[in-house]
XYZ file of C-alpha atoms in Angstrom:
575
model
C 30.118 1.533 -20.477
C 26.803 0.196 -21.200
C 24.232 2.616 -21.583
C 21.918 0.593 -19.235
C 24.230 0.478 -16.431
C 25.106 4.068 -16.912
C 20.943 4.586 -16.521
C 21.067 2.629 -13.218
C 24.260 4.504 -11.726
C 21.933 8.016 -12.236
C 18.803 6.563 -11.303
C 20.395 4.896 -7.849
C 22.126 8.599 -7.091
C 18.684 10.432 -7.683
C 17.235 8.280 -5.368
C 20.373 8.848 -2.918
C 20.068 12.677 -3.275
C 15.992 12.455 -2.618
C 16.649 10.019 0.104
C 19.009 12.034 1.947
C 17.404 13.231 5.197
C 17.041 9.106 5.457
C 20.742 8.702 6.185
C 20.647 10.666 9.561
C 19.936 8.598 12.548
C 16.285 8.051 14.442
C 13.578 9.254 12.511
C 11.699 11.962 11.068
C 8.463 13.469 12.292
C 5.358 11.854 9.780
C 2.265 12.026 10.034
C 1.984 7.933 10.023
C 4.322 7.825 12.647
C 3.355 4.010 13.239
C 5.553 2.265 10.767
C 8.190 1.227 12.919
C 5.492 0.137 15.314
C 3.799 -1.685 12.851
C 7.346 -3.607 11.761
C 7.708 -4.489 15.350
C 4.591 -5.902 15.793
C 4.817 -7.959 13.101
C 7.858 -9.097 13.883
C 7.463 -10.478 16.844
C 3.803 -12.305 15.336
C 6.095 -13.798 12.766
C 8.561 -15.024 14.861
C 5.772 -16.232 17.442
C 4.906 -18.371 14.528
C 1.783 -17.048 12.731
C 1.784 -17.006 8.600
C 0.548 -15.472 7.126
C 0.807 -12.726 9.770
C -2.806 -11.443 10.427
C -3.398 -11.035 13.742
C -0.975 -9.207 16.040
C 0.196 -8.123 19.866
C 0.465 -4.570 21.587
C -1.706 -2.861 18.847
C -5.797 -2.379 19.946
C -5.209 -0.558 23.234
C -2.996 -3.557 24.636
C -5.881 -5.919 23.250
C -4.563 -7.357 20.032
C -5.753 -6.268 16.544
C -6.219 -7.640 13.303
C -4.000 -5.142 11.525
C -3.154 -7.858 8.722
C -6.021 -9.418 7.923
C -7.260 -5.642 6.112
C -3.771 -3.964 6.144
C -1.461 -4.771 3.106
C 1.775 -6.492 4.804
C 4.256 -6.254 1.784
C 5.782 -3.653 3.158
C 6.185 -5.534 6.601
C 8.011 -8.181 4.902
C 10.327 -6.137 2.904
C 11.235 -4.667 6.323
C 11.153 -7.981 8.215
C 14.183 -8.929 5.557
C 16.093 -6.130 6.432
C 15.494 -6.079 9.991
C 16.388 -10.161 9.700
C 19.664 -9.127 8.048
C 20.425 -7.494 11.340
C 19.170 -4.023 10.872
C 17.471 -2.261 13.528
C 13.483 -1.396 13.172
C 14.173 2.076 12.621
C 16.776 1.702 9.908
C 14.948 -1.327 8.369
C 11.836 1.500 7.802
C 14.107 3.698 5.836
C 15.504 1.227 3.733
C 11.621 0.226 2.912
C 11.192 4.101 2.418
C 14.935 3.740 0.256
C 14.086 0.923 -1.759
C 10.476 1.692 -2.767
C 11.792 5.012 -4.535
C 14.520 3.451 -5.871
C 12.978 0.323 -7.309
C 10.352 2.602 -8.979
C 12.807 4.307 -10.332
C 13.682 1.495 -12.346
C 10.744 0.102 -12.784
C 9.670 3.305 -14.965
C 13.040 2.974 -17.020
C 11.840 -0.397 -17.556
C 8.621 0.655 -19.244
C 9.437 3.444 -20.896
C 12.794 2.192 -22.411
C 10.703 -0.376 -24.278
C 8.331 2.107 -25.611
C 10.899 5.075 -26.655
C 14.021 3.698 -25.689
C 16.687 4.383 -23.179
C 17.320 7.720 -22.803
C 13.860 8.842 -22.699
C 13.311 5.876 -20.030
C 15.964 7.612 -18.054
C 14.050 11.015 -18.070
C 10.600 8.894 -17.233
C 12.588 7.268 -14.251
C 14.285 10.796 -13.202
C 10.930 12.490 -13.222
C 9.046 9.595 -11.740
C 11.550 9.890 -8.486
C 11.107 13.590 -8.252
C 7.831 14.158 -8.439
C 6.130 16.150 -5.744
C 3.511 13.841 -4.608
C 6.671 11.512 -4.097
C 8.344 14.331 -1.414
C 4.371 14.140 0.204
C 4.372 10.612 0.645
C 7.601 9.832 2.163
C 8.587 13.414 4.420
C 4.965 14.466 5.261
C 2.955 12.011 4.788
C 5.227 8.658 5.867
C 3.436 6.539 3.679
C 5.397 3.751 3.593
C 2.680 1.430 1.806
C 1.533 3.694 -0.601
C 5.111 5.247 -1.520
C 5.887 1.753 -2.449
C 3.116 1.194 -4.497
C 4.687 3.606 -7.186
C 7.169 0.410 -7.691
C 4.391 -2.003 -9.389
C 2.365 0.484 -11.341
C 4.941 0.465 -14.165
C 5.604 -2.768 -14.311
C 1.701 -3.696 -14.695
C 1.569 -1.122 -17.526
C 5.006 -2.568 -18.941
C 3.554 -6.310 -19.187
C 0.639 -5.245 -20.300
C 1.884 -3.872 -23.075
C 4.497 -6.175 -23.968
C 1.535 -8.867 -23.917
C -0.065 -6.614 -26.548
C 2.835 -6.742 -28.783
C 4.569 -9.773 -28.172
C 1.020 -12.113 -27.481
C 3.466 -13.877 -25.486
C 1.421 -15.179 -22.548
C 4.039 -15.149 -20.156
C 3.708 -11.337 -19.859
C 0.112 -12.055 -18.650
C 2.148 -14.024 -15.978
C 4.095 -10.979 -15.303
C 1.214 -8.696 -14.794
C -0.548 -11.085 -12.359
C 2.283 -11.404 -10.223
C 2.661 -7.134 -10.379
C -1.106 -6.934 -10.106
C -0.749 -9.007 -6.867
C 1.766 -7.792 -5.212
C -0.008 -4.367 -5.820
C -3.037 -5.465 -4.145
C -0.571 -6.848 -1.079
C 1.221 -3.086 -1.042
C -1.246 -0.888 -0.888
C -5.228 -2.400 -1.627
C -6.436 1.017 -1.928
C -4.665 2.127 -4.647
C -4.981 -1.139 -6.073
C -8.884 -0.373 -6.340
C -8.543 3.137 -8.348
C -6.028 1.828 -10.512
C -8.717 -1.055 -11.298
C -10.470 2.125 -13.577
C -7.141 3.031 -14.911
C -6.455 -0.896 -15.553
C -9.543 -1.261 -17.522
C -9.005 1.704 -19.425
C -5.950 0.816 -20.465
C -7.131 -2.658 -21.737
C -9.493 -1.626 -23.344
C -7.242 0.427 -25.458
C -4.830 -2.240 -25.776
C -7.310 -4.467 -27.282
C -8.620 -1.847 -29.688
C -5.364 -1.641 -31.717
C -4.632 -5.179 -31.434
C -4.542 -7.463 -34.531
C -5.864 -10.533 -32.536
C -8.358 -9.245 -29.642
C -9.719 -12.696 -28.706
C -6.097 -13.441 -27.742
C -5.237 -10.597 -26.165
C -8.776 -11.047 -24.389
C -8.595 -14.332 -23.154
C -4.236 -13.891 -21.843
C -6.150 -10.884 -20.132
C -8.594 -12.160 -18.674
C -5.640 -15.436 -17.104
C -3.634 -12.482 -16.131
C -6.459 -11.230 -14.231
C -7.494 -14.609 -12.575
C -3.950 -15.366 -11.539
C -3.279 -12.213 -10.231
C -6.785 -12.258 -7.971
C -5.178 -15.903 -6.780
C -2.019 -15.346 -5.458
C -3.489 -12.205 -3.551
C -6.408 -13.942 -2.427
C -5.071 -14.798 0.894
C -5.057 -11.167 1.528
C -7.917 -9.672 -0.162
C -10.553 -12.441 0.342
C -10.681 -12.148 4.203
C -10.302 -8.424 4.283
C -13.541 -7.925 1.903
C -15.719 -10.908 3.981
C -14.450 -9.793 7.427
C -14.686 -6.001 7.063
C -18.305 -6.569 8.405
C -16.668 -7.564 11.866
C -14.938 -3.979 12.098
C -15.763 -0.600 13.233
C -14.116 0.553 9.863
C -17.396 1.839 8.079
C -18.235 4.008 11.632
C -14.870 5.835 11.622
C -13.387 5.608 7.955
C -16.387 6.688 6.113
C -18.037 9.413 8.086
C -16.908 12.757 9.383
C -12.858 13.859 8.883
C -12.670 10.684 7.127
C -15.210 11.315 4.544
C -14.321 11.569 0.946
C -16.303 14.046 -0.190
C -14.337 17.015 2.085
C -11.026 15.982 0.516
C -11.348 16.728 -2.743
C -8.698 19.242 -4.288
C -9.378 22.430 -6.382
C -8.027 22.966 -9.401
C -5.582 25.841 -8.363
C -4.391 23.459 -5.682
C -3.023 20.815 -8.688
C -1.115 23.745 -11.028
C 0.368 25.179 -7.152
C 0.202 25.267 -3.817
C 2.238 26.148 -0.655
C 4.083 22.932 0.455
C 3.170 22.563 4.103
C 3.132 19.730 6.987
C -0.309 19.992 7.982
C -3.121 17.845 7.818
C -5.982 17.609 4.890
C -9.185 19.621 5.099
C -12.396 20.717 3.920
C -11.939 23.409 0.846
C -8.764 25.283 0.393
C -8.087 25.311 4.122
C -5.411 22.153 3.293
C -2.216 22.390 4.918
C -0.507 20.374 2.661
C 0.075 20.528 -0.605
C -1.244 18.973 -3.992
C 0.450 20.318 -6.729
C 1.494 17.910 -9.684
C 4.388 20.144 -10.575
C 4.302 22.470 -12.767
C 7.237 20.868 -15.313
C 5.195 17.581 -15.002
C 2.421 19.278 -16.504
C 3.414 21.406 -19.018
C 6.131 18.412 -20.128
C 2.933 16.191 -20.445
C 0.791 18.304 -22.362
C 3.661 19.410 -24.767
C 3.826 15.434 -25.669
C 0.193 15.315 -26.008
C 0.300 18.433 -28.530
C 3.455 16.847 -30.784
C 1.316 13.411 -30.579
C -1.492 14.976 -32.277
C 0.525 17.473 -34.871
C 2.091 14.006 -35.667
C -1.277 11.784 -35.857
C -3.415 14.570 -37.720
C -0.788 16.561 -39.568
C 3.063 15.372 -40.005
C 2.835 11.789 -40.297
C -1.183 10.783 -40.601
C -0.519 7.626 -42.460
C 2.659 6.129 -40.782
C 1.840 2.894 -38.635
C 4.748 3.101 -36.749
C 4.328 6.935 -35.374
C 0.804 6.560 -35.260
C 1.313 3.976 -32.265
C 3.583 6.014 -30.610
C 1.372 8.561 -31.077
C -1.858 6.786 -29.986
C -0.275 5.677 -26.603
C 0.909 8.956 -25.706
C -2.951 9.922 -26.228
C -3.723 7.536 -24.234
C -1.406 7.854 -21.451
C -2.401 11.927 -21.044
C -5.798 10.573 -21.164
C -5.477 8.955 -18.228
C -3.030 11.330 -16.899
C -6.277 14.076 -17.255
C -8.386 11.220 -15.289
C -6.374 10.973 -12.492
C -6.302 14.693 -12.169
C -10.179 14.926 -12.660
C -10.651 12.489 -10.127
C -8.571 14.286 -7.425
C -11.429 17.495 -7.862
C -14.774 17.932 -7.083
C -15.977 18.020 -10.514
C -15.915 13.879 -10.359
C -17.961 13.599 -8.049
C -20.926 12.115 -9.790
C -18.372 9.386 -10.326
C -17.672 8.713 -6.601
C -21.492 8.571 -6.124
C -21.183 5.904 -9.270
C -18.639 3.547 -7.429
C -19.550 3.263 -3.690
C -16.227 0.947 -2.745
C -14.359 4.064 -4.063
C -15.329 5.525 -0.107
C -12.814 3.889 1.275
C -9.880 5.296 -0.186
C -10.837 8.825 2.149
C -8.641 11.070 0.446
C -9.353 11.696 -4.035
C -6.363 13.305 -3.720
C -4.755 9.588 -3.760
C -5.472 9.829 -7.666
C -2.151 11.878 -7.519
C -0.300 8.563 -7.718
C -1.535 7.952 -10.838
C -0.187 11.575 -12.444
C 2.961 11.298 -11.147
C 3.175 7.594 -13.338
C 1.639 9.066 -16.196
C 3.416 12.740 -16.428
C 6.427 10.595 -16.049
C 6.029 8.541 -18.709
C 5.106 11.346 -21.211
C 8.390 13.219 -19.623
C 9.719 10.248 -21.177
C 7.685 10.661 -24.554
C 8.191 14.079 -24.829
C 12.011 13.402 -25.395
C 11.605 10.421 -27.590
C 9.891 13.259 -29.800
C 13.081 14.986 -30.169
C 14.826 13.161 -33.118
C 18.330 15.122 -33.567
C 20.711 13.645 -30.901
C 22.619 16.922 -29.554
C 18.784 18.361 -28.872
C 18.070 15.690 -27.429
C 20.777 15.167 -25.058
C 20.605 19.102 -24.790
C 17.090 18.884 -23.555
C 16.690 16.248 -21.631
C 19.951 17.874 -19.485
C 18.062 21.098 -19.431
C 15.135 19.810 -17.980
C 16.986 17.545 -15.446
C 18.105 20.844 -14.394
C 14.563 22.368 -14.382
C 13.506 19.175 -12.362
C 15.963 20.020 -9.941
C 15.333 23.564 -9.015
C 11.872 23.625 -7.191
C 11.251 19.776 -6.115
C 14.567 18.906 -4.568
C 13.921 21.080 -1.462
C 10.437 19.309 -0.991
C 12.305 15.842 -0.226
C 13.124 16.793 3.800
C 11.001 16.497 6.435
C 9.888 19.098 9.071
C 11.069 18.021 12.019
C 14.081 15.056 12.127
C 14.068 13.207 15.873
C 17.486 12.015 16.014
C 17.705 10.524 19.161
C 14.610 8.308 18.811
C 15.915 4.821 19.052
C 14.824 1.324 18.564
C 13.852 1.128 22.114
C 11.886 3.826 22.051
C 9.592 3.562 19.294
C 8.675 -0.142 20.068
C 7.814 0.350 24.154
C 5.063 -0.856 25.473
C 3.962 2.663 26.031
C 3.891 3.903 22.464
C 2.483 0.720 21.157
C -0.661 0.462 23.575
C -1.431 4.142 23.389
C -0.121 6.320 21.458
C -0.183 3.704 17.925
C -3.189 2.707 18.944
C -4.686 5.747 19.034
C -4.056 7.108 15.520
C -5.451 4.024 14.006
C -7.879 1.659 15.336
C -10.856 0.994 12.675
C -10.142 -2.471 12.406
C -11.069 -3.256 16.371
C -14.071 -5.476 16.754
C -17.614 -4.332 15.822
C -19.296 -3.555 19.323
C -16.570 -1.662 21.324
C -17.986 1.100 22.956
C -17.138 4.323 20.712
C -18.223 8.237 21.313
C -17.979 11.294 19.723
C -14.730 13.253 20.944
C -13.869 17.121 20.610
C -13.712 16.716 16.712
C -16.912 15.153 16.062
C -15.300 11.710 15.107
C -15.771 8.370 16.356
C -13.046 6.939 19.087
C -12.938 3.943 21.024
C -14.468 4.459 25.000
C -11.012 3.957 26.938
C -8.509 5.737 28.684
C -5.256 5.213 29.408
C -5.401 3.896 32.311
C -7.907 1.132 31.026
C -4.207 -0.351 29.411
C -4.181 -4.089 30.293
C -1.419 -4.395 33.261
C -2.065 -8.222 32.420
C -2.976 -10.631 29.915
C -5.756 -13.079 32.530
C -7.849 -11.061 35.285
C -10.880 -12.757 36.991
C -14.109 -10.961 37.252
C -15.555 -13.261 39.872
C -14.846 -16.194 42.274
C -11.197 -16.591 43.824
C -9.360 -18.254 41.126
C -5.253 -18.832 41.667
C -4.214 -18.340 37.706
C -0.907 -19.937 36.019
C 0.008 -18.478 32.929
C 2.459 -20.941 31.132
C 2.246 -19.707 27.391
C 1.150 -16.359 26.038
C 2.046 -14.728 22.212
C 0.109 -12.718 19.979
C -2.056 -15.299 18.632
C -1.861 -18.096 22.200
C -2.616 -17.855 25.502
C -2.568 -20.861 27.656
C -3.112 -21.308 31.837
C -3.784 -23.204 34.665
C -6.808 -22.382 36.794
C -7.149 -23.160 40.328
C -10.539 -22.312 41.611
C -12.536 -23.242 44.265
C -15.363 -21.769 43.213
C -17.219 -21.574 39.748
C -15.303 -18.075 38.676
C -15.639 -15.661 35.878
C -12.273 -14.595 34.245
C -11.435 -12.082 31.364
C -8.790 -12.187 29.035
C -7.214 -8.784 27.702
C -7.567 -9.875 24.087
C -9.903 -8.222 21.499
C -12.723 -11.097 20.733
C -12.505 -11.451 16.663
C -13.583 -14.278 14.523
C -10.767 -17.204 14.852
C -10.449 -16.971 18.396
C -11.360 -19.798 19.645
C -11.665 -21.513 23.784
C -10.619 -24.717 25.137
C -11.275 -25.755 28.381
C -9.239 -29.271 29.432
C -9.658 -29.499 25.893
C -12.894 -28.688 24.941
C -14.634 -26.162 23.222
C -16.025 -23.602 25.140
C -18.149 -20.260 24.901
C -16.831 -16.783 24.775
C -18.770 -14.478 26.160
C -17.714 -10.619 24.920
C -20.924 -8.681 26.057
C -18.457 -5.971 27.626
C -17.828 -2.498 26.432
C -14.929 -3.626 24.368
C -15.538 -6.684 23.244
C -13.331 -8.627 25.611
C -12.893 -12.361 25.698
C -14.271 -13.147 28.972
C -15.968 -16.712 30.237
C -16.849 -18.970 32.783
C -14.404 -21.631 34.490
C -16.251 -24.630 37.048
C -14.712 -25.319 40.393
C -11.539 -27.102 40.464
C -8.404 -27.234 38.608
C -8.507 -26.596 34.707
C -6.008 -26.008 31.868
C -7.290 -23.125 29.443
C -6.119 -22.665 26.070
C -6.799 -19.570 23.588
C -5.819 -19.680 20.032
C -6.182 -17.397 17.132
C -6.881 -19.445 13.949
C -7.986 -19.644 10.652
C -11.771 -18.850 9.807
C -13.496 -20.240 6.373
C -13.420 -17.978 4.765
C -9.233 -17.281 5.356
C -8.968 -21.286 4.682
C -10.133 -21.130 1.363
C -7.984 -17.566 0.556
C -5.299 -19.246 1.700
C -6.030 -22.704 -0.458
C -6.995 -20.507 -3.440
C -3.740 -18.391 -3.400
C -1.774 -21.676 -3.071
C -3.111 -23.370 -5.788
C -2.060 -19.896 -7.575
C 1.760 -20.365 -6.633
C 1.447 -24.057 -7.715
C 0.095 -22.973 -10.907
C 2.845 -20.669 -11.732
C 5.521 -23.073 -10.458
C 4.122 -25.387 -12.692
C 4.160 -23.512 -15.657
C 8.182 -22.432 -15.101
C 9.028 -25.689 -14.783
C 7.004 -27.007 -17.915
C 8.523 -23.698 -19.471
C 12.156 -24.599 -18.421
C 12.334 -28.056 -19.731
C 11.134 -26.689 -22.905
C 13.974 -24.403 -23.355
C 16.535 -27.115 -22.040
C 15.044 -29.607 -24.734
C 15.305 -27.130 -27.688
């Protein structure tokens, strides 16, 4: 059988074993537990029309919210297909949860097969699936985004370095397709890896023969890549200042600088469901795992016998031994920038803020301790201690991670229906995650010293059109997430308020005509005045500027590509 497809067999039962507690049905207990809410919501914004998705129903306290104009949707869509195929929102969550572990899976075999070949990219891929920041992500954490993130990281770092080698510029296509669809997975770890990214050129173009080349396919890569994402990224950095983001995400609980992990906490730590805190009172763990460490730094140590001592002059071994420098390098990094001691850096780099938690950096040692895994059995030259080994520490892999892949709690009656109710949407969604409502809303301090919004339950919209003043008689004749449309009966100038979140791209018609919104309430309500007599009314979520030109900028990206394939394709057919 060929070895490849024997590598894929193994690597789609790991991720079967890890993915077990998946398989049961409702879902577990996370502490995101708005994904299926989010799929939902999104779904029905698609379906109303919208696309890009960016604006959405039920979310914002019943008001509407702008989850996808700063939220990554990638995920979203990957469900959507699923849940399109005729799987439920529940079950279309866990294959997103499924898929992302699997596909990184290979994605790591891809890389590392083409540096050491294919058995050691079947160790990478094995210890890239069991890693414990993995078990965090998915059964404590429920982070669908950034669990899926671990699928493009390898393949970024695998055309990268096949650009390197081969100067064949369609890599740099590859990486700005991977470096896009990164940014639309999971933006902030798309901005740490940025410091990873660089370093990582910059090596690349040290050892290369040709740097201007490899400079200028870099910096095309680059450009591409910020074009095709550019629908998503331009309007979330210009539009943040519209947002209550910077008065919840960046102050108090939320506040960088009381998540950073200790040392201790990296080597081991009790594996708990809790939340994280200031110091050592975490209850959750960090550790890298102890076998991803100690495998790492074992490469790193036959690297540099080999470089200084065994084989100093040999090209060949030299580049092996240079990337696996490299990679533990940045493997040390990421760890350093999960502590306190970095710091000073965090000071350095302002944007870094919004990624809340250092302890995100763990992403990045899980892809670099699994690719020196990888190295470290590449290293091992006779075949039956190599085979021996890598079976050995398969075994070793095993042991203490496995049991970290289950959740606490498992809800198995929770169904469709009950994840997606009004209910659940309006309040209790809403209320984990609201940073994104409109800059204004009433907020105060509650019992843990962070900002909230200034409503209670009860304050839930019963209806979409309520008048303030005057005696209106209101027909509603079109609502979705992103339309409203009535008649208005009045006979009397009246004041009416619609229950939707007043954002840039909202925009009024009255009989067809622009008219003012006026949202000086406590939560930034679209409310205005309607004359006496009968009058159609119109609201409509649109496009601002600044998402026009994203949008324009990340199609002229897809046309460029397209155009290249095809110019690419009637080459080959001619020759």
């Amino acid at each position: 059988m060929n070895k490849n497809l024997i590598a894929l067999v193994i690597i789609i039962a790991a991720s079967i074993v890890v993915s077990h507690p998946l398989l049961k049905p409702g879902l577990f207990m996370m502490h995101d537990d708005q994904q299926v809410a989010r799929l939902f919501v999104f779904d029905q914004a698609l379906k109303a029309g919208q696309f890009p998705v960016r604006w959405v129903g039920g979310l914002g306290f019943g008001f509407g919210y702008p989850l996808f104009i700063f939220y990554p949707p990638l995920v979203y869509v990957v469900g959507e297909i699923f849940h399109l195929i005729g799987f439920g929102y529940i079950n279309s969550t866990k294959l997103v949860f499924f898929t992302g572990i699997l596909f990184s899976g290979v994605a790591m075999y891809v890389l590392v097969k083409d540096l050491w070949g294919k058995y050691a990219a079947l160790i990478g891929a094995l210890f890239y699936i069991i890693v414990p920041y993995r078990a965090l992500d998915v059964y404590v954490r429920g982070a669908l985004a950034e669990s899926y993130a671990f699928v493009w990281l390898p393949l970024v770092l695998w055309s990268l370095y096949k650009l390197s080698v081969t100067k064949n510029v369609n890599y740099a296509y590859f990486s700005a397709v991977f470096l896009a669809l990164l940014m639309v997975t999971h933006n902030l770890i798309f901005l740490p890896f940025m410091l990873i990214f660089s370093m990582f050129c910059i090596f690349l173009i040290n050892n290369s023969p040709n740097q201007v080349l490899l400079i200028k396919h870099l910096i095309l890569s680059g450009l591409v890549g910020a074009a095709l994402s550019a629908y998503f990224w331009m309007p979330a950095l210009f539009e943040k200042q519209y947002t209550i983001v910077d008065s919840l995400l960046l102050v108090n609980l939320a506040n960088y600088k009381i998540h950073f992990v200790y040392p201790q906490q990296l080597w081991n730590w009790q594996w708990g469901f809790g939340g994280s805190s200031a110091g050592l009172a975490d209850g959750i763990s960090f550790k890298i795992g102890k076998l991803h460490i100690i495998i790492a730094m074992l490469a790193v140590i036959i690297a540099f016998l080999g470089k200084y001592l065994t084989h100093p002059k040999s090209k060949v071994n030299s580049k092996t031994d240079n990337l696996v420098i490299i990679f533990f390098f940045l493997f040390i990094f990421s760890a350093f920038m999960a502590t306190f001691y970095s710091k000073v850096i965090w000071e350095a780099i302002p944007p870094l803020a919004y990624l809340q938690f250092p302890w995100r950096f763990l992403t990045f040692t899980a892809l670099f301790s699994s690719i020196l895994a990888g190295a470290f059995v590449y290293y091992l030259k006779l075949p039956v201690v190599k085979i021996a080994s890598g079976f050995f520490l398969i075994v070793l892999l095993l042991i203490p991670n496995l049991k970290l892949f289950q959740p606490q709690f498992y809800r198995n009656d929770l169904t469709d229906a009950q994840a997606t109710s009004k209910e659940v949407i309006n309040w209790d969604v809403s209320l984990s995650s609201f940073e994104y409502a409109p800059k204004g809303v009433e907020l105060y301090r509650n019992d843990l010293g962070t900002n909230q919004i200034k409503i209670a339950k009860f304050q839930i919209p019963t209806q979409q059109i309520e008048p303030i003043s005057g005696n209106p008689q209101i027909t509603l004749q079109k609502t979705t997430p992103t339309q409203t449309q009535f008649q208005v009966d009045s006979p009397t100038a009246s004041k009416i308020r619609t229950n939707i979140f007043n954002f840039p791209g909202w925009h009024l018609k009255i009989d067809g005509g622009q008219a003012i919104i006026d949202d000086n309430n406590t939560l930034k309500l679209i409310t205005f005045n309607v004359p006496k007599g009968n009058h159609s009314v119109r609201i409509e979520f649109g496009n601002t500027p600044v998402r026009l030109l994203a949008n324009f900028i990340s199609l002229l990206g897809i046309a460029y590509l397209f155009i290249i394939a095809i110019k690419k394709w009637k080459t080959l057919n001619i020759h």
